[in-house]
PDB file of C-alpha atoms in Angstrom:
ATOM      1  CA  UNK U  26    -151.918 -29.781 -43.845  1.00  0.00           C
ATOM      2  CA  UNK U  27    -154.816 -29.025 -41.551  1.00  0.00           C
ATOM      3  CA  UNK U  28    -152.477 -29.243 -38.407  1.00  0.00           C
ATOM      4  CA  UNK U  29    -149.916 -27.409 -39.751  1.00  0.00           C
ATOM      5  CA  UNK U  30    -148.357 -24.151 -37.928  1.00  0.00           C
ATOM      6  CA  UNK U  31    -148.079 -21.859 -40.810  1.00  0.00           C
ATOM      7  CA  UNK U  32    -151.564 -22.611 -41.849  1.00  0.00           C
ATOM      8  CA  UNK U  33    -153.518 -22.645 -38.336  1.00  0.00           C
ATOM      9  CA  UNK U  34    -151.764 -18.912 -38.694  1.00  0.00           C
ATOM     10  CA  UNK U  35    -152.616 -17.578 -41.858  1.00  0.00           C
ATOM     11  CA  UNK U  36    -155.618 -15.606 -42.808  1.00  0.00           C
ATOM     12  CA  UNK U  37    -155.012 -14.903 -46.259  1.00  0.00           C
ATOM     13  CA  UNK U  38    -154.681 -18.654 -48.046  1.00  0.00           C
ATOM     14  CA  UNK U  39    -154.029 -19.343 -51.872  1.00  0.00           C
ATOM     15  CA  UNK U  40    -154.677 -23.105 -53.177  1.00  0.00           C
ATOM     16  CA  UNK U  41    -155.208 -24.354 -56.467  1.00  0.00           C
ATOM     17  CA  UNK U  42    -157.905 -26.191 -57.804  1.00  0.00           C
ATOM     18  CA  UNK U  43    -156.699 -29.982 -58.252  1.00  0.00           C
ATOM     19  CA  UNK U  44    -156.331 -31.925 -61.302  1.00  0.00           C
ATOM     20  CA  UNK U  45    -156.750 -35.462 -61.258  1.00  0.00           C
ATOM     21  CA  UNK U  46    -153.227 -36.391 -60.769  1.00  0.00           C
ATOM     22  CA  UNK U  47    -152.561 -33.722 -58.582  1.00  0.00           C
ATOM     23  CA  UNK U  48    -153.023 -33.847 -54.482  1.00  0.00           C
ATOM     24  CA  UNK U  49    -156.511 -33.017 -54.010  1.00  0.00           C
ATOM     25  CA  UNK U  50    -157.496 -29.804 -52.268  1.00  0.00           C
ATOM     26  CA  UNK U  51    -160.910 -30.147 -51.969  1.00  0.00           C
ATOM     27  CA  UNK U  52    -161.102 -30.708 -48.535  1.00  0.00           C
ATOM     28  CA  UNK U  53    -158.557 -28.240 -47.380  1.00  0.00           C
ATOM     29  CA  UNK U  54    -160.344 -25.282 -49.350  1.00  0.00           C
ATOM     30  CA  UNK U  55    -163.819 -26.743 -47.032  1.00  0.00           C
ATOM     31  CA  UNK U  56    -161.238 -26.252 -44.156  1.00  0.00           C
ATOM     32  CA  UNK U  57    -160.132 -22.816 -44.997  1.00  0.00           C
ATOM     33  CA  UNK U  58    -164.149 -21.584 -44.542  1.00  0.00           C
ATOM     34  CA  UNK U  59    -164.957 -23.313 -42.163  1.00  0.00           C
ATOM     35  CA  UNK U  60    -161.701 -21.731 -40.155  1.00  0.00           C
ATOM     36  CA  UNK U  61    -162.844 -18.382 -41.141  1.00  0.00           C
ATOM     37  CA  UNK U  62    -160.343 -17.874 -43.657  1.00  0.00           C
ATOM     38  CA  UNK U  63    -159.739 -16.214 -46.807  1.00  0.00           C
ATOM     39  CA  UNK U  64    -159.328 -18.220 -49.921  1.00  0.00           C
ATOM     40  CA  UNK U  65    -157.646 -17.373 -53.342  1.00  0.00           C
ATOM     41  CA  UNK U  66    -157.564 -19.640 -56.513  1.00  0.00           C
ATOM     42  CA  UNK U  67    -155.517 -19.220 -59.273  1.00  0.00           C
ATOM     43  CA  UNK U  68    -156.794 -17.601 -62.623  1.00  0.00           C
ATOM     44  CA  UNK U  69    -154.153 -17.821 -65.369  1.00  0.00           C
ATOM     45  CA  UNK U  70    -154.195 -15.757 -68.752  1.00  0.00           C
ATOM     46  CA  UNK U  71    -153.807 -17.547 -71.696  1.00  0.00           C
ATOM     47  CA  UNK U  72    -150.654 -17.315 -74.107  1.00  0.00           C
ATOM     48  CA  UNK U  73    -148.875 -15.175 -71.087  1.00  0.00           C
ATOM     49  CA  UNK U  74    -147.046 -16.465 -68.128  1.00  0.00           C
ATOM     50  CA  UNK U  75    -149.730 -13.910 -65.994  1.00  0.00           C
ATOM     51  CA  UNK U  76    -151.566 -15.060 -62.996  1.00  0.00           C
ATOM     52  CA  UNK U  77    -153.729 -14.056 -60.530  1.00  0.00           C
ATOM     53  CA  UNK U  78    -155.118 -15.269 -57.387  1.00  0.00           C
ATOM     54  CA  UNK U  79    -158.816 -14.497 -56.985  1.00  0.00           C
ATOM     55  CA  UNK U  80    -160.983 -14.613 -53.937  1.00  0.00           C
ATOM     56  CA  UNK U  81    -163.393 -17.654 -53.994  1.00  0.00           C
ATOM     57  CA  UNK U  82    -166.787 -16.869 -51.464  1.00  0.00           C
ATOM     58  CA  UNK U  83    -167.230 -20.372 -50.231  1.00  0.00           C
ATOM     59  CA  UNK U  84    -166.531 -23.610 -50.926  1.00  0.00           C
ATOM     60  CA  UNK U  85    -169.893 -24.170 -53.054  1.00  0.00           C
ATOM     61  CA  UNK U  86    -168.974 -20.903 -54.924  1.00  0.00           C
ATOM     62  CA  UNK U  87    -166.461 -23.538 -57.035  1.00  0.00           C
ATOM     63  CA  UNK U  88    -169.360 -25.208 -58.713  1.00  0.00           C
ATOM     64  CA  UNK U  89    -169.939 -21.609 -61.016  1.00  0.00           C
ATOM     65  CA  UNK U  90    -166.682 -21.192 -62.311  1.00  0.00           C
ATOM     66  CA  UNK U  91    -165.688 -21.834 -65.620  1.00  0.00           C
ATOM     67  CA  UNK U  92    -163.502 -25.274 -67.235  1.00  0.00           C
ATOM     68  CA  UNK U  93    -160.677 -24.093 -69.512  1.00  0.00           C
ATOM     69  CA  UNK U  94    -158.668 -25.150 -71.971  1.00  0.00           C
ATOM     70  CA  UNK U  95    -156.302 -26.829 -69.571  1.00  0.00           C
ATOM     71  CA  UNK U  96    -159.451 -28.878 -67.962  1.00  0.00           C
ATOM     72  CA  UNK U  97    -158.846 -26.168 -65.076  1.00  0.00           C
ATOM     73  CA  UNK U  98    -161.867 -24.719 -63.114  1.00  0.00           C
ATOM     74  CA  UNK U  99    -161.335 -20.793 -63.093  1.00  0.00           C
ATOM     75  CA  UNK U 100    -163.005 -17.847 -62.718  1.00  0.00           C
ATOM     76  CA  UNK U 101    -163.841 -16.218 -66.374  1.00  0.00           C
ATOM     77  CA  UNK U 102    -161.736 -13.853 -68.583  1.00  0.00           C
ATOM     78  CA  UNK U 103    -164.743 -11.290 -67.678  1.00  0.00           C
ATOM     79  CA  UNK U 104    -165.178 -11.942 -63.559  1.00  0.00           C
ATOM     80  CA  UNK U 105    -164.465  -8.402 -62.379  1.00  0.00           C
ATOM     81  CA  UNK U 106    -165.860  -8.890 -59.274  1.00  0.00           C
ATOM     82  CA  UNK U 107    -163.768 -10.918 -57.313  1.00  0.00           C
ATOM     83  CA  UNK U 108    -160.885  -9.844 -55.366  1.00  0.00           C
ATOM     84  CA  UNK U 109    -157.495 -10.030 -56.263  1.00  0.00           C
ATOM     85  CA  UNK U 110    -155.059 -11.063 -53.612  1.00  0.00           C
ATOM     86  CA  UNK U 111    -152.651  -8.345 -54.228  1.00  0.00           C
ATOM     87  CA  UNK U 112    -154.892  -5.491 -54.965  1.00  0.00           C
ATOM     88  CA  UNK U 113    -156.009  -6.389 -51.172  1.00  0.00           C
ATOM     89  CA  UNK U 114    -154.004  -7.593 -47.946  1.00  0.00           C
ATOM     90  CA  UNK U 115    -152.079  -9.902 -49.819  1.00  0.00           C
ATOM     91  CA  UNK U 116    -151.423 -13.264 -49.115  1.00  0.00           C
ATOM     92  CA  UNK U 117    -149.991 -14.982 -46.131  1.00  0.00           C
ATOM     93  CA  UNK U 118    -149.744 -18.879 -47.737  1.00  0.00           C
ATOM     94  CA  UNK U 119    -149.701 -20.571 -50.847  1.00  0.00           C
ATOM     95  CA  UNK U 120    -150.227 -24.177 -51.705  1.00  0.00           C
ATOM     96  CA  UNK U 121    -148.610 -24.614 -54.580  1.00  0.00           C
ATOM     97  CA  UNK U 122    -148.526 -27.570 -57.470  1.00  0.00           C
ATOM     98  CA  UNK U 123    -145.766 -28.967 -59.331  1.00  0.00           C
ATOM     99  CA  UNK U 124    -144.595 -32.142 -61.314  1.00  0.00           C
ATOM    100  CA  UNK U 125    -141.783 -32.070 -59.581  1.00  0.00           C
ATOM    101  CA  UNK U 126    -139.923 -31.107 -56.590  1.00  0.00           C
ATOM    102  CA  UNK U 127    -136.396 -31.502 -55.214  1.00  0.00           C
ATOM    103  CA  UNK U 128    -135.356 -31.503 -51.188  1.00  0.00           C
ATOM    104  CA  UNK U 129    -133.730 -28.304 -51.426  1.00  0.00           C
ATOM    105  CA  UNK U 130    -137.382 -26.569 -52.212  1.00  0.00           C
ATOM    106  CA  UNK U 131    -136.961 -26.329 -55.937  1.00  0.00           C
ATOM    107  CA  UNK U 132    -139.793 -26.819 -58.576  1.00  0.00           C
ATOM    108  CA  UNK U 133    -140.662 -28.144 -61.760  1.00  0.00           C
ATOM    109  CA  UNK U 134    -144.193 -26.657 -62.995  1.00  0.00           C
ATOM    110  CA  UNK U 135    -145.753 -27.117 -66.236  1.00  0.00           C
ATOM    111  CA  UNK U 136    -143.365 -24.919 -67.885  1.00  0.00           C
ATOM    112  CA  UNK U 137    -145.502 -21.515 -68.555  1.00  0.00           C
ATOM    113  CA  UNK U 138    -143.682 -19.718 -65.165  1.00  0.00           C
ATOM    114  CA  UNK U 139    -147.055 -18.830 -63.888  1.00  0.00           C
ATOM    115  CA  UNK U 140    -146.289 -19.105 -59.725  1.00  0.00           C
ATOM    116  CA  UNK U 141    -142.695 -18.074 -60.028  1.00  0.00           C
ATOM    117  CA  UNK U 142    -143.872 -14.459 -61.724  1.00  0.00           C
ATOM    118  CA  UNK U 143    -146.436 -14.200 -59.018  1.00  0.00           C
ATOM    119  CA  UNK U 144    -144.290 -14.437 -56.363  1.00  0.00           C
ATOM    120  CA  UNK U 145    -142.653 -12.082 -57.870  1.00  0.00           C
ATOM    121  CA  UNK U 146    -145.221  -9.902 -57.845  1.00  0.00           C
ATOM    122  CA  UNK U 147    -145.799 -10.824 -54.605  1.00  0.00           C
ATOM    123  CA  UNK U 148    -142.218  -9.542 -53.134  1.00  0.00           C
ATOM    124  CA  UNK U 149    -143.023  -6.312 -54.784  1.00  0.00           C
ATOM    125  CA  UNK U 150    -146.249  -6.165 -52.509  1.00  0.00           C
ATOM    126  CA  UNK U 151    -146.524  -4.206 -48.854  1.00  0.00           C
ATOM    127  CA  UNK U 152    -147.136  -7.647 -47.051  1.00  0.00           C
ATOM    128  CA  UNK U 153    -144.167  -8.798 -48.733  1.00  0.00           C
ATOM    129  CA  UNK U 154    -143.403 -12.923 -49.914  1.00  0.00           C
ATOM    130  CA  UNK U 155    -146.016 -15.682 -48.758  1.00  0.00           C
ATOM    131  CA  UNK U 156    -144.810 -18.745 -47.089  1.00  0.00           C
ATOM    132  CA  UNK U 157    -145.065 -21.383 -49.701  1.00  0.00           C
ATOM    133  CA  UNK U 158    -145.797 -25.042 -48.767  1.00  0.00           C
ATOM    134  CA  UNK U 159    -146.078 -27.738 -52.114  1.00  0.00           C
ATOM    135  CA  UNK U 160    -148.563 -30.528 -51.905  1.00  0.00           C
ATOM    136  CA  UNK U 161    -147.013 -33.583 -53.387  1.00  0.00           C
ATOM    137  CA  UNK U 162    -146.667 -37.309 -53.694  1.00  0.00           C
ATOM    138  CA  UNK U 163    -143.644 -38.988 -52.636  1.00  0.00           C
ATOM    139  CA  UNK U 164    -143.034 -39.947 -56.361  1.00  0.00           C
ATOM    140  CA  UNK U 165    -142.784 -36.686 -57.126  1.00  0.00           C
ATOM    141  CA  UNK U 166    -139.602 -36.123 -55.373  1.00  0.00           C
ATOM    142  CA  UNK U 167    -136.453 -36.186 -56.705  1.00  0.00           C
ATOM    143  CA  UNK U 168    -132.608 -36.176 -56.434  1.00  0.00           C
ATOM    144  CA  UNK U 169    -132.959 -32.755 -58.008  1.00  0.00           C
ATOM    145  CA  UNK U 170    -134.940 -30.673 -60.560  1.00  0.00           C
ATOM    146  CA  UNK U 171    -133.523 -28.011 -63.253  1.00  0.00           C
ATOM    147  CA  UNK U 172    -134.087 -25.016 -62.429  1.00  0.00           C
ATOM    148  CA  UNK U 173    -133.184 -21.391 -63.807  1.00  0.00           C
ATOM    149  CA  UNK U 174    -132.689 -18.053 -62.768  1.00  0.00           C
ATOM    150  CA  UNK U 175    -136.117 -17.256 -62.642  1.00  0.00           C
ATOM    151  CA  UNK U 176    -136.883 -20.018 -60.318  1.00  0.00           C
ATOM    152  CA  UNK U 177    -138.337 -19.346 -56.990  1.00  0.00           C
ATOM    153  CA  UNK U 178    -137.498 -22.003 -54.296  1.00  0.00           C
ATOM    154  CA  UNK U 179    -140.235 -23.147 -51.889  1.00  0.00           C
ATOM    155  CA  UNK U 180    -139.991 -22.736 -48.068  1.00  0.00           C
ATOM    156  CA  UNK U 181    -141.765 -25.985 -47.317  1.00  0.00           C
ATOM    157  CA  UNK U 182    -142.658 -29.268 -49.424  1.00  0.00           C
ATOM    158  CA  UNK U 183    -145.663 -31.641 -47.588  1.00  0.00           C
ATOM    159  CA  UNK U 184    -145.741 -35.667 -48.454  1.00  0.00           C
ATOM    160  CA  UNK U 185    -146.966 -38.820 -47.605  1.00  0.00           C
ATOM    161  CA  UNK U 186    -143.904 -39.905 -44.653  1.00  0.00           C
ATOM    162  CA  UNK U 187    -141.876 -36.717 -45.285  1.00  0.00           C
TER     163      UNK U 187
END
């Protein structure tokens, strides 16, 4: 990931916060400071299929936000401070998650829509669509994955041999 083109070029980096069965960021969101680079987690809104990315200030800055629901560190319903991605430069990358993923870039998430909406949002922005790169094990992909409509496919998936 570290050595990748796209990413040694973007400024403007959005990553999620791992789970335990999940590729584990950790050490590419200590990257992303200590490049110089912005970095955005995901905050999602209950009982919706909203989401936004929110700026993180350092690596450390992890340790204060808040465990939800989900088991997903976040910052709070009430963290008005922090930048959101779109209300700024946008975003030039985003790492995303998935259960599932198919060689033709498509995605099965948890269900709720959450990434596909954003990047909706995100085509509707003045910087335009982020490249998006998935994280994933090798188990994870498949012959393919239903999709819908909705759907929106990935530019890039990274795994183990790929």
């Amino acid at each position: 990931v570290i050595g990748h083109p796209k990413y040694q070029e973007s400024k403007r980096i959005a990553i999620f916060l791992s789970m335990p069965d999940e590729i584990q960021t950790e050490e590419i969101i200590k990257d992303i400071f200590k490049q110089g680079k912005e970095c955005f987690i995901p905050r999602y809104k209950p009982h919706s299929n909203h989401m936004d990315m929110l700026k993180l200030s350092s690596a450390e800055d992890i340790s204060s936000l808040t465990l939800t629901s989900w088991n997903i560190l976040q910052p709070s319903d009430d963290d008005s401070v922090r930048e959101e991605a779109l209300a700024g430069g946008g975003l030039d990358l985003i790492f995303m998650p998935g259960l599932g993923f198919d060689k033709k870039g498509n995605r099965l998430g948890r269900g709720k829509g959450y990434y596909d909406t954003y990047l909706e949002r995100c085509m509707k922005h003045p910087s335009g669509k982020p490249y998006t790169i998935a994280l994933a094990f090798k188990e994870q992909i498949c012959k393919s994955v239903p999709v819908t409509e909705n759907d929106v496919q990935l530019d890039e998936i990274l795994y183990e041999d790929c």
